[in-house]
Coordinates of N, CA and C in Angstrom, one line a residue:
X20 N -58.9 -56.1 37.2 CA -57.9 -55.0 37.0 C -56.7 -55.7 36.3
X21 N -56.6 -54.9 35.5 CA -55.3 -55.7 34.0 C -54.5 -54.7 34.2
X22 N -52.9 -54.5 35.1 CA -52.1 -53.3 35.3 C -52.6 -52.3 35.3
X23 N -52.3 -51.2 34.3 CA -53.0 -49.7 35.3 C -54.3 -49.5 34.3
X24 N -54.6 -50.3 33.7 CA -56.3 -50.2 32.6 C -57.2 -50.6 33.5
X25 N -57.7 -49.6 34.4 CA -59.1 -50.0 35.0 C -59.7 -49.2 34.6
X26 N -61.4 -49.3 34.5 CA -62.2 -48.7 34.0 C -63.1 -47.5 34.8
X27 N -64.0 -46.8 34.5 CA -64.5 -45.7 35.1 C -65.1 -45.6 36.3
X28 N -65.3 -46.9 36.4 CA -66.4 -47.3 37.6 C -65.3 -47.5 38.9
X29 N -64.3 -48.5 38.1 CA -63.5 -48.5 39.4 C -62.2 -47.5 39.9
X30 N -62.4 -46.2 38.8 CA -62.2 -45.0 39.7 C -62.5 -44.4 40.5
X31 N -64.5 -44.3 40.0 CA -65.3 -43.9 41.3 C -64.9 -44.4 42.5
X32 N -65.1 -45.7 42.6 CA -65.2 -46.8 43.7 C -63.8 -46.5 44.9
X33 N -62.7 -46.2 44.1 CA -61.7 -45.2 44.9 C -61.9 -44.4 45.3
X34 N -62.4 -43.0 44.8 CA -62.8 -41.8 44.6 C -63.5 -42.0 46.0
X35 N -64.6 -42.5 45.9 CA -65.4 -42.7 47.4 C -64.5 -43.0 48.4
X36 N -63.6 -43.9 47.6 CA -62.8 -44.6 49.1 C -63.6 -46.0 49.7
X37 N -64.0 -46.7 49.1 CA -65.0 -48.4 49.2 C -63.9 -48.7 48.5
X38 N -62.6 -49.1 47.6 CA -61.8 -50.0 48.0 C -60.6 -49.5 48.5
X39 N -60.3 -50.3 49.7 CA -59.5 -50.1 50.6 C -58.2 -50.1 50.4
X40 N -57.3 -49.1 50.4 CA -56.4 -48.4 50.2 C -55.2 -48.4 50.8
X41 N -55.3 -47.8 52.1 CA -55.1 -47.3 53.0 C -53.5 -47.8 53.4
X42 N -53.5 -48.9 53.0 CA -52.1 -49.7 53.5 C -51.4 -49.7 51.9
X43 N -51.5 -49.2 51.3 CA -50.5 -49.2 49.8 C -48.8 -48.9 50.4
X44 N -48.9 -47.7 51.2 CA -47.7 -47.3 51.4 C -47.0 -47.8 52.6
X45 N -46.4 -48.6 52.5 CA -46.1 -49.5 54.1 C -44.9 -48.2 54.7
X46 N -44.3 -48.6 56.1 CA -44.0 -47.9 57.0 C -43.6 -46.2 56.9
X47 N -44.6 -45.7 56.2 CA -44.5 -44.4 56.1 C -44.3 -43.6 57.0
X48 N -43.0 -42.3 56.7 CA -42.8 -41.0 57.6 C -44.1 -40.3 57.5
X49 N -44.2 -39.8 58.9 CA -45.2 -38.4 59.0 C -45.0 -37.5 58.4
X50 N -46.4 -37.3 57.7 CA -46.3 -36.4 56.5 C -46.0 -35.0 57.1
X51 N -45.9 -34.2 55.5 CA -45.6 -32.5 56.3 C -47.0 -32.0 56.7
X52 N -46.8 -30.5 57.0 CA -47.8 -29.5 57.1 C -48.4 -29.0 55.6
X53 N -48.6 -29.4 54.1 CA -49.2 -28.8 53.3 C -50.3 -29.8 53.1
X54 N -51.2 -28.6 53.0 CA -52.5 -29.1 53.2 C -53.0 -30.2 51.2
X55 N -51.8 -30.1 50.0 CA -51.4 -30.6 48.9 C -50.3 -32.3 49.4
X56 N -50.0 -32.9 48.4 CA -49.5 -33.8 48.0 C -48.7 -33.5 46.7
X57 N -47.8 -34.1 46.4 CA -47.4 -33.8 45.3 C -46.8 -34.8 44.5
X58 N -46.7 -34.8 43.4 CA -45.6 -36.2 42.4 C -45.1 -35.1 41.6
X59 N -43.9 -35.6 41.4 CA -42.5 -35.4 40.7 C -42.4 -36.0 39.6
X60 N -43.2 -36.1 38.4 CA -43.5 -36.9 37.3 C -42.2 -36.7 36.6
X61 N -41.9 -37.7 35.4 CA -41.1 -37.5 34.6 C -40.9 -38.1 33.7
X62 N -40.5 -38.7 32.5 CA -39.5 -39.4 31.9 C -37.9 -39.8 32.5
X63 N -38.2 -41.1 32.7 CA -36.7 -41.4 33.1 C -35.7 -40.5 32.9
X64 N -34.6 -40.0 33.8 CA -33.4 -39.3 33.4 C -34.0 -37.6 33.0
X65 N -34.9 -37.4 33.0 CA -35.3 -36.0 32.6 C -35.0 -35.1 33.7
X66 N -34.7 -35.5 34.7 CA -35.1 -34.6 35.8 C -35.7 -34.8 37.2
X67 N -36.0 -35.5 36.9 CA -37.0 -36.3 38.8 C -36.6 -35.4 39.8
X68 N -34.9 -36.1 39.8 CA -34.6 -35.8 41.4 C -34.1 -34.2 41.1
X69 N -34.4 -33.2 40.2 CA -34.4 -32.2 40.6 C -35.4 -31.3 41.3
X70 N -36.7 -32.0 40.3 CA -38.0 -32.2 40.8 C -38.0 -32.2 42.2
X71 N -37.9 -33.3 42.5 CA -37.8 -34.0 44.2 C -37.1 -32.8 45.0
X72 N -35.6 -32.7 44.9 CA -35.0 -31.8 46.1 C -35.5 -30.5 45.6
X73 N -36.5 -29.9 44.6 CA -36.9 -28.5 45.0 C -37.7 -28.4 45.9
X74 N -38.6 -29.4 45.6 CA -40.6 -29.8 46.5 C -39.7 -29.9 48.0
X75 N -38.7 -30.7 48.0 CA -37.8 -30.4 49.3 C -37.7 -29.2 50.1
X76 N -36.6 -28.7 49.3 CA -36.0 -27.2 49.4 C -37.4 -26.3 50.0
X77 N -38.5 -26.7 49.3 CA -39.7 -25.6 49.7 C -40.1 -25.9 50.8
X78 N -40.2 -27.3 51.2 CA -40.5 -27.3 52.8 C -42.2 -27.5 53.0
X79 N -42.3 -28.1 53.2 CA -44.0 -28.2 54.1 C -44.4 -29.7 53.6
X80 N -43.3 -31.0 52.8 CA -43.7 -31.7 52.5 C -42.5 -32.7 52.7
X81 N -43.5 -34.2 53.2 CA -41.8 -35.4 53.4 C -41.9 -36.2 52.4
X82 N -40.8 -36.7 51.8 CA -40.8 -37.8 50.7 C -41.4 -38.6 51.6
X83 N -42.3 -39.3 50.8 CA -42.6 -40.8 51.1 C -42.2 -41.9 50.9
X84 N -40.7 -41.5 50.9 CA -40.0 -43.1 50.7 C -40.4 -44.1 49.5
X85 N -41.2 -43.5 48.3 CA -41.5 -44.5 47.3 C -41.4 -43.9 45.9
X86 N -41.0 -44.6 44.9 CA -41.1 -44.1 44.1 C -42.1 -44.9 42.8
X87 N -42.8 -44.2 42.1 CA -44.3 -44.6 41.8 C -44.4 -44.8 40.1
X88 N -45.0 -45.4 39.7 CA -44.9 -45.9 38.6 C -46.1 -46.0 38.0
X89 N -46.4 -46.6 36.9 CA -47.8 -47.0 35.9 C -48.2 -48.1 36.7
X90 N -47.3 -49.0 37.2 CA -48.0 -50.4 37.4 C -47.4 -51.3 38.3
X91 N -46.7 -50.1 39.2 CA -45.9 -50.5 40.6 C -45.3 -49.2 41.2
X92 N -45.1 -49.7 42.8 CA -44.3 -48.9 43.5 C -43.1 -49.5 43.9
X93 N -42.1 -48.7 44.6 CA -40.9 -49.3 44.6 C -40.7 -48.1 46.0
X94 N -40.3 -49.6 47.0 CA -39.6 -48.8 48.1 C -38.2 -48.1 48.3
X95 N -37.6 -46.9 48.6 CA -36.3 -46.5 48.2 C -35.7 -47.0 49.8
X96 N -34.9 -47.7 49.2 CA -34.2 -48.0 51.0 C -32.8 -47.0 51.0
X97 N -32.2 -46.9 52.1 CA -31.0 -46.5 52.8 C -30.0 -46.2 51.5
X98 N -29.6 -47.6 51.3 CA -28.0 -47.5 50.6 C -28.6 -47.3 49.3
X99 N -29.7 -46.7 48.7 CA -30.5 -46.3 47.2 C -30.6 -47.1 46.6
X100 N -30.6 -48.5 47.0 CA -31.3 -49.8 46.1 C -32.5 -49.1 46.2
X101 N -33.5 -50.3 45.0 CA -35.0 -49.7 44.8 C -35.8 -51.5 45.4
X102 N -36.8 -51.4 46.2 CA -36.7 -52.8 46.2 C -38.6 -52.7 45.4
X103 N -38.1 -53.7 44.7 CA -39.1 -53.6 42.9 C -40.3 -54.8 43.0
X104 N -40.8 -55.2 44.9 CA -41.3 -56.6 44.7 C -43.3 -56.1 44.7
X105 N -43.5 -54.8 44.2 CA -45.1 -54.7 44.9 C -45.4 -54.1 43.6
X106 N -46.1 -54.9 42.5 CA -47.1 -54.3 41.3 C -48.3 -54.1 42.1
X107 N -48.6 -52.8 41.6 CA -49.6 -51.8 42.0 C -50.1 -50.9 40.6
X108 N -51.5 -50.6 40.5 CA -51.8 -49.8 39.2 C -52.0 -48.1 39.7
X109 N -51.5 -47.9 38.9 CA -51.4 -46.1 39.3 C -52.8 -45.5 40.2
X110 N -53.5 -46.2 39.4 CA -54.9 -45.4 40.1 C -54.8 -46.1 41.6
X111 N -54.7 -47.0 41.7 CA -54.6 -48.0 43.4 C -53.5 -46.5 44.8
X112 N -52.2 -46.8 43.9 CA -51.2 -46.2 44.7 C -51.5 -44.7 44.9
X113 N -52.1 -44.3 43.8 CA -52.8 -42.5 43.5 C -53.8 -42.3 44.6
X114 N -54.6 -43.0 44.7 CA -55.7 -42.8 46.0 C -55.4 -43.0 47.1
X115 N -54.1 -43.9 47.6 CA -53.7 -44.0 48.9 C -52.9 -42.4 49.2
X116 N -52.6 -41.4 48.6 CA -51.6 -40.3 48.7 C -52.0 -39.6 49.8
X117 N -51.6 -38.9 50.6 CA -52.3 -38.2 51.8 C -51.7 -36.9 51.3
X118 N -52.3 -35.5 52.0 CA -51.7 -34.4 51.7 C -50.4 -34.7 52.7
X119 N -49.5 -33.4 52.7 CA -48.1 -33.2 53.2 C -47.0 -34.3 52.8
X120 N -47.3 -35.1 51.2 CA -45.8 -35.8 51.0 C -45.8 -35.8 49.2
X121 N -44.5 -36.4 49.1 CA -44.4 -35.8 47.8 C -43.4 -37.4 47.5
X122 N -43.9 -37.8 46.2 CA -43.1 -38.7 45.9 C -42.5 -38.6 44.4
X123 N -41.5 -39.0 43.8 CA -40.5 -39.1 42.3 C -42.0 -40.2 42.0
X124 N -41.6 -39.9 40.3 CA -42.6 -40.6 40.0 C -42.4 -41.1 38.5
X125 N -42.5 -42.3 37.8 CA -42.8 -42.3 36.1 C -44.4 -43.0 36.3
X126 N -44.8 -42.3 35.8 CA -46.0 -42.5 35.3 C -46.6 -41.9 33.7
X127 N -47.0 -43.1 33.2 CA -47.3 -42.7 31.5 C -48.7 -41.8 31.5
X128 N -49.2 -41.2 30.3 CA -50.6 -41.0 30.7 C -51.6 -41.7 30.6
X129 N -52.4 -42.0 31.0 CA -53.9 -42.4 31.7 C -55.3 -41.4 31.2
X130 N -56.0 -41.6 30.8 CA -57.1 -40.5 30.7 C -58.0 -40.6 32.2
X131 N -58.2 -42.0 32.0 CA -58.6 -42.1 34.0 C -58.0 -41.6 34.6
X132 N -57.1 -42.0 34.9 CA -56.1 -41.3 36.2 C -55.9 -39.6 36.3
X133 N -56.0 -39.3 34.9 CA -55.9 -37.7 34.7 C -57.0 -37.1 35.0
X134 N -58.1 -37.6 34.6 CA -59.4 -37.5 35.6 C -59.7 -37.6 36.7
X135 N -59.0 -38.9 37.3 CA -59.1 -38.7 38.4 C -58.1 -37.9 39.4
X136 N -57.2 -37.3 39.2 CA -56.1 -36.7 39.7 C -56.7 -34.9 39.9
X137 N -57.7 -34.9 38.6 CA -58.2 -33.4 38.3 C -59.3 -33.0 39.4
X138 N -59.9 -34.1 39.7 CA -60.9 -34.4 40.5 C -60.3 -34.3 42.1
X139 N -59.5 -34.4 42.4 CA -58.7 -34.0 44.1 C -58.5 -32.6 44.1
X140 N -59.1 -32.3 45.2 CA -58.2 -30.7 45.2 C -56.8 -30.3 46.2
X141 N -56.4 -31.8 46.5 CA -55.5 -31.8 47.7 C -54.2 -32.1 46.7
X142 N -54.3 -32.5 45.2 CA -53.4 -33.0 44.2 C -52.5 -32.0 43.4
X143 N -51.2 -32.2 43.4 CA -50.5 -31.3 42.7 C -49.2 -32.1 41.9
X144 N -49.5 -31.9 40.2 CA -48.3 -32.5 40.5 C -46.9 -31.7 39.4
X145 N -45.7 -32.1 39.7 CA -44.9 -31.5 38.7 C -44.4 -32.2 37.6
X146 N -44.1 -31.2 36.5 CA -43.8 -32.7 35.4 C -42.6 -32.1 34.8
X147 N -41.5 -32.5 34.4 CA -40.6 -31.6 33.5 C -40.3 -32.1 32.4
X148 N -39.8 -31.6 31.2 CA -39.5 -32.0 29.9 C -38.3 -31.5 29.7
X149 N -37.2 -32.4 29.4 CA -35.7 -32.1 29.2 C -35.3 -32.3 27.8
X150 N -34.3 -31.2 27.2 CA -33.5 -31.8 25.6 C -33.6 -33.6 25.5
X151 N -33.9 -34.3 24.5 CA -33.6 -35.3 24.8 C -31.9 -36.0 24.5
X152 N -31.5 -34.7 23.8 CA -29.7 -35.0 23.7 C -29.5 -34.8 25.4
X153 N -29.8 -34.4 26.2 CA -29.4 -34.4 27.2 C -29.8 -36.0 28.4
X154 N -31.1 -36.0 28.2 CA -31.2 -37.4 28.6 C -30.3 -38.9 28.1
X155 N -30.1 -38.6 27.0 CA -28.7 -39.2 26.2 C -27.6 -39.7 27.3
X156 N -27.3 -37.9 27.4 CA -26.0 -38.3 28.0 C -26.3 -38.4 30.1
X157 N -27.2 -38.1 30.4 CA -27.5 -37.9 31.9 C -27.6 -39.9 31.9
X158 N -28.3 -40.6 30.9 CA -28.9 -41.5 30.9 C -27.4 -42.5 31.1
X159 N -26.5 -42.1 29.7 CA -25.0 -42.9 29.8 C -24.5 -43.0 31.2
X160 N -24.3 -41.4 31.9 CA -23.7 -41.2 33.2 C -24.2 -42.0 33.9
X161 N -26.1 -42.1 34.3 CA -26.2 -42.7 35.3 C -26.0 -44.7 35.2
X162 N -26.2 -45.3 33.7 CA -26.0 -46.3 33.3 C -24.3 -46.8 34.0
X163 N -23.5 -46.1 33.8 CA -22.0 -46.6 33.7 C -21.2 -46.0 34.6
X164 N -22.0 -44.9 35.6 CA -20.9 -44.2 36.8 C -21.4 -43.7 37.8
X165 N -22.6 -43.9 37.9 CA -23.5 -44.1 39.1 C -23.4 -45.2 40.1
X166 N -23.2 -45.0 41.2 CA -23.2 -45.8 42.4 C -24.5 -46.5 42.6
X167 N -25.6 -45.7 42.5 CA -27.0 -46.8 42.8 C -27.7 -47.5 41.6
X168 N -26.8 -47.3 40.3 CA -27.5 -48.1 39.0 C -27.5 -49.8 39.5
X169 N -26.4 -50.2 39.6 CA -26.3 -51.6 40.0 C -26.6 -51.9 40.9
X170 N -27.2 -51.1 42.4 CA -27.9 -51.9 43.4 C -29.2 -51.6 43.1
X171 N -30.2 -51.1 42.2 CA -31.4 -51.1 42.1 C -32.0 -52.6 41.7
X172 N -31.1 -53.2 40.6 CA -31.5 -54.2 40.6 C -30.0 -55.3 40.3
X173 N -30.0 -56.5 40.3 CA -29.0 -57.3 40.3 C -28.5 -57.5 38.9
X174 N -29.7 -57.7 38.1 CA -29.5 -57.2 36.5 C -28.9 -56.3 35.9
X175 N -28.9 -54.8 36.4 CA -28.2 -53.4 36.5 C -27.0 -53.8 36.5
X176 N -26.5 -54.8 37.4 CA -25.0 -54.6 37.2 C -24.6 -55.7 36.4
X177 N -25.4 -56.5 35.5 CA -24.7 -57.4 34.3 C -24.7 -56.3 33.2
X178 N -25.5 -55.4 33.5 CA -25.4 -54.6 31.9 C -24.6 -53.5 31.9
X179 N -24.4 -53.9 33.3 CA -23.2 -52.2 33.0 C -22.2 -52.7 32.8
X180 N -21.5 -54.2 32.9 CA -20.6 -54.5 32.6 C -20.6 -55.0 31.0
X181 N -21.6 -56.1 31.2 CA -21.7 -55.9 29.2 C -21.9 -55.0 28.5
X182 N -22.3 -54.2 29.6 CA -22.1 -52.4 27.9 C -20.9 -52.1 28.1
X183 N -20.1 -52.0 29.2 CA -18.8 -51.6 29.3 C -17.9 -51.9 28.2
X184 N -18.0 -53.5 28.4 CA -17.0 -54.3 27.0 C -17.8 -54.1 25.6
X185 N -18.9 -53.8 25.6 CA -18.6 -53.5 24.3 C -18.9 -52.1 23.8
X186 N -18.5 -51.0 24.9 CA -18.6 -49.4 25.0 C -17.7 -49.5 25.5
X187 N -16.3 -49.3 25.4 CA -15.5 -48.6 26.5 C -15.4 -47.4 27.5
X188 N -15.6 -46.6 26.3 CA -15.5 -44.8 26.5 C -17.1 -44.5 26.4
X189 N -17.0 -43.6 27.2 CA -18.6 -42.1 27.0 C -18.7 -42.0 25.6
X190 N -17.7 -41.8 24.9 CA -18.0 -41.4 23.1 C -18.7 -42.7 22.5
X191 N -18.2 -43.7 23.2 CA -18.6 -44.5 22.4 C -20.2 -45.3 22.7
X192 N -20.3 -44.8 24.1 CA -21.6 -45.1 24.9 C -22.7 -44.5 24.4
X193 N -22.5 -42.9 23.7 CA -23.3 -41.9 23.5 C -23.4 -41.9 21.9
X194 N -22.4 -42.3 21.5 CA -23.0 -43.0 20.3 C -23.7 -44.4 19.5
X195 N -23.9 -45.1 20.3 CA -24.8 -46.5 20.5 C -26.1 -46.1 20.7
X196 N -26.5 -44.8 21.2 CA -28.1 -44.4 21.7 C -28.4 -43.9 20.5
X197 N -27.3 -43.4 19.3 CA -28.1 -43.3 18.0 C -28.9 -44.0 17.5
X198 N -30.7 -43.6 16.9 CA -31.6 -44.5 16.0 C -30.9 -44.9 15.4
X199 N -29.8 -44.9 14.5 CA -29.7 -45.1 13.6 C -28.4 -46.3 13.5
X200 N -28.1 -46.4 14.9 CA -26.6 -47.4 15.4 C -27.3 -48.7 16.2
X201 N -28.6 -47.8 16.5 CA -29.2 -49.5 17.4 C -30.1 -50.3 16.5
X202 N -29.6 -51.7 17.1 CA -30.2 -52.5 15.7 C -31.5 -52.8 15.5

């Protein structure tokens, strides 16, 4: 297995459930009452956590404390650090999912994984698509005035400080994301 490029066979081989799974999601809350699972797919900044607190708001399902990716999970702790130490390929973390939980999610497409996801009938998932002028500026805010940008990772906060100095202002933050300003 080469990150999330595995092949058809060892979909199946999940699919059955012969490779063992089972422990992907370490100290997991007790799932809800929906007899579904769900992922909160997205594009960075598009939307997730609105995604998230709706599947909330509706009730019958508990976050699973992780947030899921192409080619890793990431456990969300307390103070909203992300702690980023377990590469995992989508199809791996995808077959460990139990019905009653719902996790945020970036995941690219896959034609396996889409197959295999079509293939569950306990699988649900949400995706949203936002302006991308708006990811722009949701992306600046969370980069430079967000409280959990710089504890996700320790890197996060050297760049918010080097973009600071050489962005001062939001005008000038939101004009750097132009194609045509980045080098």
């Amino acid at each position: 297995m080469h990150g999330s490029r595995l092949d058809a066979g060892v979909f199946r081989e999940l699919a059955r459930g012969t490779i063992p799974n089972r422990h992907v999601f370490l100290d997991s809350p007790q799932p809800g009452p929906s007899p579904y699972y769900v992922i909160c797919n997205s594009v960075p900044k598009a939307g997730t956590y609105l995604l998230v607190e709706l599947v909330r708001a509706l009730g019958g399902h508990v976050d699973l404390g992780y947030h899921t990716y192409t080619s890793s999970i990431s456990k969300l702790n307390p103070d909203g650090s992300l702690d980023y130490g377990r590469a995992l390929p989508a199809p791996l973390w995808a077959s460990a999912l139990r019905s009653g939980y719902f996790c945020a999610s970036h995941t690219e497409y896959c034609p396996y994984l889409e197959q295999y996801l079509l293939g569950r009938p306990e699988h649900k998932m949400l995706f949203i698509v936002r302006d991308p002028r708006d990811i722009v500026v949701s992306w600046v805010d969370f980069v430079y005035h967000s409280a959990s940008y710089p504890k996700m990772r320790k890197w996060n906060a050297y760049l918010r400080a080097a973009g600071s100095a050489a962005h001062p202002d939001d005008a000038s933050r939101i004009t750097s994301t132009r194609p045509d300003r980045v080098p």
